[in-house]
Coordinates of C-alpha atoms and ligand atoms in Angstrom, one line a residue:
X1 CA 122.9 102.9 82.8
X2 CA 121.0 99.7 82.9
X3 CA 118.6 98.8 80.0
X4 CA 115.4 99.6 81.8
X5 CA 112.8 96.9 82.3
X6 CA 111.5 98.8 85.3
X7 CA 108.5 101.1 85.5
X8 CA 108.5 104.0 87.9
X9 CA 106.0 105.7 90.0
X10 CA 105.5 108.4 92.7
X11 CA 102.6 110.0 94.5
X12 CA 101.5 113.7 94.6
X13 CA 102.5 113.8 98.2
X14 CA 106.1 113.2 97.2
X15 CA 106.4 116.8 95.9
X16 CA 105.9 118.1 99.4
X17 CA 106.1 121.5 100.9
X18 CA 108.5 120.9 103.8
X19 CA 106.2 121.4 106.8
X20 CA 106.9 119.3 109.8
X21 CA 105.5 119.1 113.4
X22 CA 107.8 121.9 114.4
X23 CA 107.5 124.4 111.6
X24 CA 105.5 125.5 108.6
X25 CA 106.0 124.7 104.9
X26 CA 109.2 126.0 103.3
X27 CA 107.9 125.8 99.7
X28 CA 104.5 126.9 98.3
X29 CA 102.1 124.2 97.4
X30 CA 102.0 123.2 93.7
X31 CA 98.9 122.2 91.8
X32 CA 98.1 118.6 91.0
X33 CA 98.2 119.4 87.3
X34 CA 101.7 120.8 87.6
X35 CA 102.8 117.6 89.5
X36 CA 101.3 115.4 86.9
X37 CA 103.1 117.4 84.1
X38 CA 106.5 116.8 85.9
X39 CA 106.0 113.0 86.1
X40 CA 106.8 112.1 82.4
X41 CA 109.6 114.7 82.2
X42 CA 111.3 112.9 85.1
X43 CA 111.1 109.5 83.3
X44 CA 108.3 108.1 85.4
X45 CA 105.4 106.1 84.1
X46 CA 102.6 106.1 86.8
X47 CA 101.2 107.9 89.7
X48 CA 100.0 106.5 93.0
X49 CA 97.0 108.0 94.8
X50 CA 95.3 108.4 98.1
X51 CA 91.5 108.3 97.5
X52 CA 91.3 112.0 98.2
X53 CA 94.3 112.9 96.1
X54 CA 92.1 111.5 93.3
X55 CA 88.7 112.9 94.5
X56 CA 89.3 115.8 97.0
X57 CA 86.8 116.1 99.8
X58 CA 85.7 112.6 99.2
X59 CA 83.7 112.3 102.5
X60 CA 81.3 115.0 101.4
X61 CA 80.5 113.7 97.9
X62 CA 77.9 111.2 96.7
X63 CA 78.9 107.8 95.2
X64 CA 77.9 109.0 91.7
X65 CA 80.0 112.2 92.1
X66 CA 83.0 110.3 93.3
X67 CA 82.8 107.9 90.3
X68 CA 82.4 110.8 87.9
X69 CA 85.4 112.7 89.2
X70 CA 87.5 109.6 89.2
X71 CA 86.6 108.9 85.6
X72 CA 87.5 112.4 84.7
X73 CA 90.9 112.1 86.3
X74 CA 91.4 108.8 84.5
X75 CA 90.8 110.7 81.2
X76 CA 93.3 113.3 82.2
X77 CA 95.9 110.6 83.0
X78 CA 95.2 108.9 79.7
X79 CA 95.8 112.2 77.9
X80 CA 99.3 112.4 79.5
X81 CA 100.1 108.7 79.0
X82 CA 100.3 108.1 82.7
X83 CA 98.9 105.0 84.6
X84 CA 97.3 105.0 88.0
X85 CA 99.3 102.5 90.0
X86 CA 97.2 102.1 93.1
X87 CA 94.6 103.9 95.3
X88 CA 94.9 104.0 99.1
X89 CA 92.2 105.0 101.5
X90 CA 93.4 107.9 103.7
X91 CA 92.2 106.5 107.0
X92 CA 94.1 108.7 109.3
X93 CA 92.8 112.3 108.8
X94 CA 89.1 112.2 109.6
X95 CA 87.7 112.9 113.1
X96 CA 86.2 109.4 112.7
X97 CA 89.7 107.8 112.8
X98 CA 91.1 109.5 115.9
X99 CA 91.1 106.3 117.9
X100 CA 91.8 104.0 114.9
X101 CA 90.0 103.2 111.7
X102 CA 89.2 99.5 111.3
X103 CA 90.3 98.8 114.9
X104 CA 88.6 101.8 116.6
X105 CA 86.8 100.9 119.8
X106 CA 83.7 102.8 118.4
X107 CA 81.6 100.7 116.1
X108 CA 80.4 103.9 114.2
X109 CA 84.0 104.7 113.4
X110 CA 84.8 101.2 112.3
X111 CA 81.8 101.4 110.0
X112 CA 83.0 104.8 108.6
X113 CA 86.5 103.2 107.9
X114 CA 85.0 100.3 106.0
X115 CA 82.6 102.5 104.0
X116 CA 85.4 104.8 103.1
X117 CA 87.5 101.9 101.9
X118 CA 84.7 100.7 99.7
X119 CA 84.5 104.1 98.1
X120 CA 88.3 104.0 97.6
X121 CA 87.7 100.8 95.6
X122 CA 85.2 102.5 93.5
X123 CA 87.7 105.2 92.7
X124 CA 90.4 102.6 91.9
X125 CA 88.0 100.8 89.5
X126 CA 87.1 104.1 87.7
X127 CA 90.8 104.7 87.4
X128 CA 91.4 101.2 86.0
X129 CA 93.7 99.9 88.6
X130 CA 93.0 96.8 90.6
X131 CA 95.5 97.6 93.3
X132 CA 94.4 99.0 96.7
X133 CA 97.2 99.8 99.2
X134 CA 96.5 99.8 102.9
X135 CA 98.9 101.8 105.0
X136 CA 97.2 101.2 108.4
X137 CA 98.3 104.4 110.0
X138 CA 96.1 104.3 113.1
X139 CA 95.7 100.5 113.6
X140 CA 97.6 100.0 116.7
X141 CA 97.8 101.5 120.2
X142 CA 99.2 104.4 122.1
X143 CA 98.3 102.6 125.3
X144 CA 98.2 98.9 125.2
X145 CA 95.4 98.6 127.8
X146 CA 93.1 100.8 125.6
X147 CA 92.5 98.1 123.0
X148 CA 92.1 94.4 122.7
X149 CA 94.7 93.3 120.2
X150 CA 93.1 89.9 119.7
X151 CA 89.8 91.5 118.7
X152 CA 91.7 94.0 116.5
X153 CA 92.9 91.1 114.4
X154 CA 89.3 90.1 113.8
X155 CA 88.4 93.7 112.9
X156 CA 91.2 93.9 110.4
X157 CA 90.2 90.6 108.8
X158 CA 86.5 91.7 108.7
X159 CA 87.4 95.0 107.0
X160 CA 89.6 93.3 104.4
X161 CA 86.9 90.7 103.7
X162 CA 84.3 93.5 103.1
X163 CA 86.7 95.0 100.6
X164 CA 87.3 91.7 98.8
X165 CA 83.5 91.1 98.6
X166 CA 82.8 94.6 97.3
X167 CA 84.7 94.0 94.1
X168 CA 85.9 90.5 93.1
X169 CA 88.7 91.9 90.9
X170 CA 90.6 94.1 93.4
X171 CA 93.9 93.1 95.1
X172 CA 94.9 94.5 98.4
X173 CA 98.5 95.2 99.2
X174 CA 99.2 95.9 102.9
X175 CA 102.0 98.3 103.6
X176 CA 103.4 97.5 107.1
X177 CA 105.0 100.0 109.4
X178 CA 105.9 99.3 113.0
X179 CA 105.2 102.7 114.5
X180 CA 104.5 106.4 113.8
X181 CA 101.9 107.7 114.2
X182 CA 101.1 104.9 116.6
X183 CA 103.4 103.8 119.5
X184 CA 103.0 100.2 118.3
X185 CA 101.2 99.1 115.1
X186 CA 99.3 95.8 114.6
X187 CA 100.8 95.0 111.3
X188 CA 104.5 95.9 111.7
X189 CA 106.2 93.6 109.2
X190 CA 105.6 91.7 106.0
X191 CA 105.3 88.5 108.0
X192 CA 102.3 90.0 109.9
X193 CA 100.8 91.2 106.6
X194 CA 101.0 87.8 105.0
X195 CA 99.7 86.1 108.1
X196 CA 96.6 88.4 108.1
X197 CA 96.2 87.7 104.4
X198 CA 95.9 84.1 105.2
X199 CA 92.9 84.7 107.6
X200 CA 90.9 86.5 104.9
X201 CA 88.2 85.1 102.7
X202 CA 90.5 85.2 99.6
X203 CA 94.1 85.1 100.6
X204 CA 95.2 85.0 96.9
X205 CA 94.0 88.6 96.6
X206 CA 95.8 90.0 99.7
X207 CA 99.5 90.7 99.4
X208 CA 102.1 93.3 100.4
X209 CA 103.9 96.5 99.7
X210 CA 107.4 96.9 101.2
X211 CA 108.7 100.4 102.1
X212 CA 112.4 100.4 102.8
X213 CA 112.2 103.0 105.6
X214 CA 109.4 101.1 107.4
X215 CA 111.4 97.8 107.3
X216 CA 114.4 99.7 108.8
X217 CA 112.2 101.2 111.5
X218 CA 111.1 97.6 112.4
X219 CA 114.8 96.7 112.8
X220 CA 114.7 94.6 109.6
X221 CA 116.7 94.5 106.4
X222 CA 114.5 95.7 103.5
X223 CA 116.3 93.3 101.1
X224 CA 115.4 90.3 103.3
X225 CA 111.8 91.5 103.5
X226 CA 111.7 91.7 99.7
X227 CA 113.0 88.2 99.3
X228 CA 110.5 86.9 101.9
X229 CA 107.5 88.5 100.3
X230 CA 108.7 87.4 96.8
X231 CA 109.0 83.8 98.1
X232 CA 105.2 83.9 98.6
X233 CA 104.6 85.7 95.3
X234 CA 103.2 88.6 97.3
X235 CA 105.3 91.7 96.5
X236 CA 102.8 93.7 94.5
X237 CA 104.3 97.1 95.1
X238 CA 107.3 98.8 96.5
X239 CA 108.2 102.1 98.2
X240 CA 111.9 102.6 97.9
X241 CA 113.5 105.3 100.0
X242 CA 116.0 105.4 102.9
X243 CA 116.1 105.9 106.7
X244 CA 119.0 106.7 109.0
X245 CA 118.3 104.3 111.8
X246 CA 115.5 104.5 114.4
X247 CA 114.0 107.9 114.4
X248 CA 111.0 109.6 112.7
X249 CA 110.0 108.2 109.3
X250 CA 112.5 110.1 107.1
X251 CA 111.6 109.1 103.5
X252 CA 115.1 110.0 102.4
X253 CA 116.1 109.6 98.7
X254 CA 116.8 106.0 97.8
X255 CA 120.3 104.9 99.1
X256 CA 120.9 108.3 100.8
X257 CA 121.9 106.8 104.1
X258 CA 123.0 103.2 103.2
X259 CA 124.2 102.6 99.7
X260 CA 125.1 99.0 100.4
X261 CA 121.6 98.4 101.8
X262 CA 120.1 99.9 98.6
X263 CA 122.4 97.7 96.5
X264 CA 121.1 94.6 98.3
X265 CA 117.5 95.7 97.8
X266 CA 118.1 96.0 94.1
X267 CA 119.8 92.6 94.0
X268 CA 116.8 91.1 95.7
X269 CA 114.5 92.7 93.1
X270 CA 116.6 91.5 90.3
X271 CA 116.8 87.9 91.5
X272 CA 113.1 87.7 92.0
X273 CA 112.2 89.3 88.6
X274 CA 110.3 92.1 90.3
X275 CA 108.5 94.2 87.7
X276 CA 108.0 91.4 85.2
X277 CA 104.3 91.1 86.0
X278 CA 103.8 94.9 85.7
X279 CA 104.7 95.8 89.3
X280 CA 106.0 99.3 89.7
X281 CA 109.1 100.7 91.5
X282 CA 107.6 103.6 93.5
X283 CA 109.8 106.1 95.4
X284 CA 108.1 107.3 98.6
X285 CA 110.7 110.0 99.0
X286 CA 110.4 113.6 100.2
X287 CA 112.7 116.7 99.6
X288 CA 114.8 117.7 102.6
X289 CA 113.1 120.6 104.4
X290 CA 115.7 123.2 103.4
X291 CA 115.2 122.3 99.7
X292 CA 114.6 125.4 97.5
X293 CA 111.7 125.4 95.0
X294 CA 114.1 125.2 92.0
X295 CA 115.6 121.9 93.4
X296 CA 112.4 120.3 94.7
X297 CA 112.1 117.5 92.1
X298 CA 115.7 116.4 92.5
X299 CA 114.9 113.7 95.1
X300 CA 112.7 112.0 92.6
X301 CA 115.2 112.3 89.7
X302 CA 118.1 111.3 91.9
X303 CA 116.3 108.3 93.4
X304 CA 115.5 106.9 90.0
X305 CA 119.0 107.6 88.7
X306 CA 120.5 105.9 91.7
X307 CA 118.2 102.9 91.3
X308 CA 119.3 102.5 87.7
X309 CA 123.0 102.7 88.6
X310 CA 122.4 100.1 91.2
X311 CA 120.7 97.8 88.7
X312 CA 124.0 98.1 86.7
X313 CA 125.9 97.3 89.8
X314 CA 123.8 94.3 90.6
X315 CA 124.1 93.0 87.0
X316 CA 127.9 93.5 86.9
X317 CA 128.6 92.0 90.3
X318 CA 131.0 89.1 89.7
X319 CA 128.7 86.3 90.9
X320 CA 131.2 83.5 90.0
X321 CA 134.0 85.1 92.1
X322 CA 131.5 85.6 94.9
X323 CA 130.6 82.0 94.7
X324 CA 134.2 80.9 95.1
X325 CA 134.6 83.1 98.1
X326 CA 131.4 81.9 99.7
X327 CA 132.4 78.2 99.2
X328 CA 135.8 79.0 100.9
X329 CA 133.9 80.8 103.7
X330 CA 136.1 83.8 102.9
X331 CA 133.6 86.4 104.0
X332 CA 136.4 88.9 104.6
X333 CA 137.2 89.1 100.9
X334 CA 133.5 88.9 100.0
X335 CA 132.9 92.0 102.1
X336 CA 135.8 93.9 100.5
X337 CA 134.6 92.7 97.0
X338 CA 131.2 94.3 97.6
X339 CA 132.7 97.5 98.9
X340 CA 135.2 97.8 96.0
X341 CA 132.4 97.0 93.5
X342 CA 130.3 99.8 94.9
X343 CA 133.3 102.2 95.0
X344 CA 134.0 101.3 91.4
X345 CA 137.7 100.4 92.1
Ligands
XUL1 C1 103.4 106.5 105.4 C2 103.5 106.1 104.0 C3 102.4 106.5 103.2 C4 101.9 105.3 102.3 C5 100.7 105.7 101.5 O1 104.5 106.3 106.1 O2 104.5 105.5 103.6 O3 102.8 107.5 102.3 O4 102.9 104.9 101.5 O5 99.5 105.9 102.2
MN2 MN1 104.9 104.4 101.8

């Protein structure tokens, strides 16, 4: 397998219990400590957090209490040799975010969302990461006439500006997703994320996180999204996984549905030197619902293994031969060359 220059990461939610909108969990919940203990054993280096993964019940705690608990968690992580990759405000669970968070029609709810985000930054600083991820779950509409999308752009910029002003050292990575839970989201692609970044008070500190499944849901090729974000120096985190076409967000193991698509994502990461500035490769993957308890870390182990095999495949791809075929516009043989390389024949 490839000599590994990559560092790997997952979140506590990636060891999930199998519940879906149609049925209950199929595995019992595991404790946070148990999940943390599995991380190193699986060859991972860091954990990503929602603010309330780090400080449970965050809405009902004082600022001092939040900082204290986050510092204690940081000590626990240090003890295990695990870094905190990022912290993300969970802006989709509270009764205050039913009609949107930053883009709610209700000013009290918008205020809640911003204050919660500032607390999330305090958690991140106590855990010594400067990276805040925004998956903007409820910023969009179920009914277009219910919201003013022009105003919502201003609300989004205002919220990000408040976060940038709260702590001059944080960086914000927007994780676009075109739909689910919303019918249509306001920041569906990397292009939208970078355009919004440009409207903020400090565009240098606003970048992006690409999730493979989200790009596929937007009808885009995740590899091209990676190249696009990297062209701007804005790919600050990554959620690799897979998605079988346009359906619910599946968070399948990396390459599970489309090996060639995964190969092209890895090639894009390699040519852009992703990871060299300390960026992590995170797998936002979930076990299949029927998975038994004794197999429920396999999706994390397998995704990482597949990734490393694909790094080998990217590094052993015969670029010189491909160049000759491209110059000759012989895309038929280029196609077959890729297939045979992936099949190992
Ligand atoms: C949702 C999703 C989230 C974010 C973190 O689709 O991907 O898990 O990655 O909030
Ligand atoms: Mn994600």
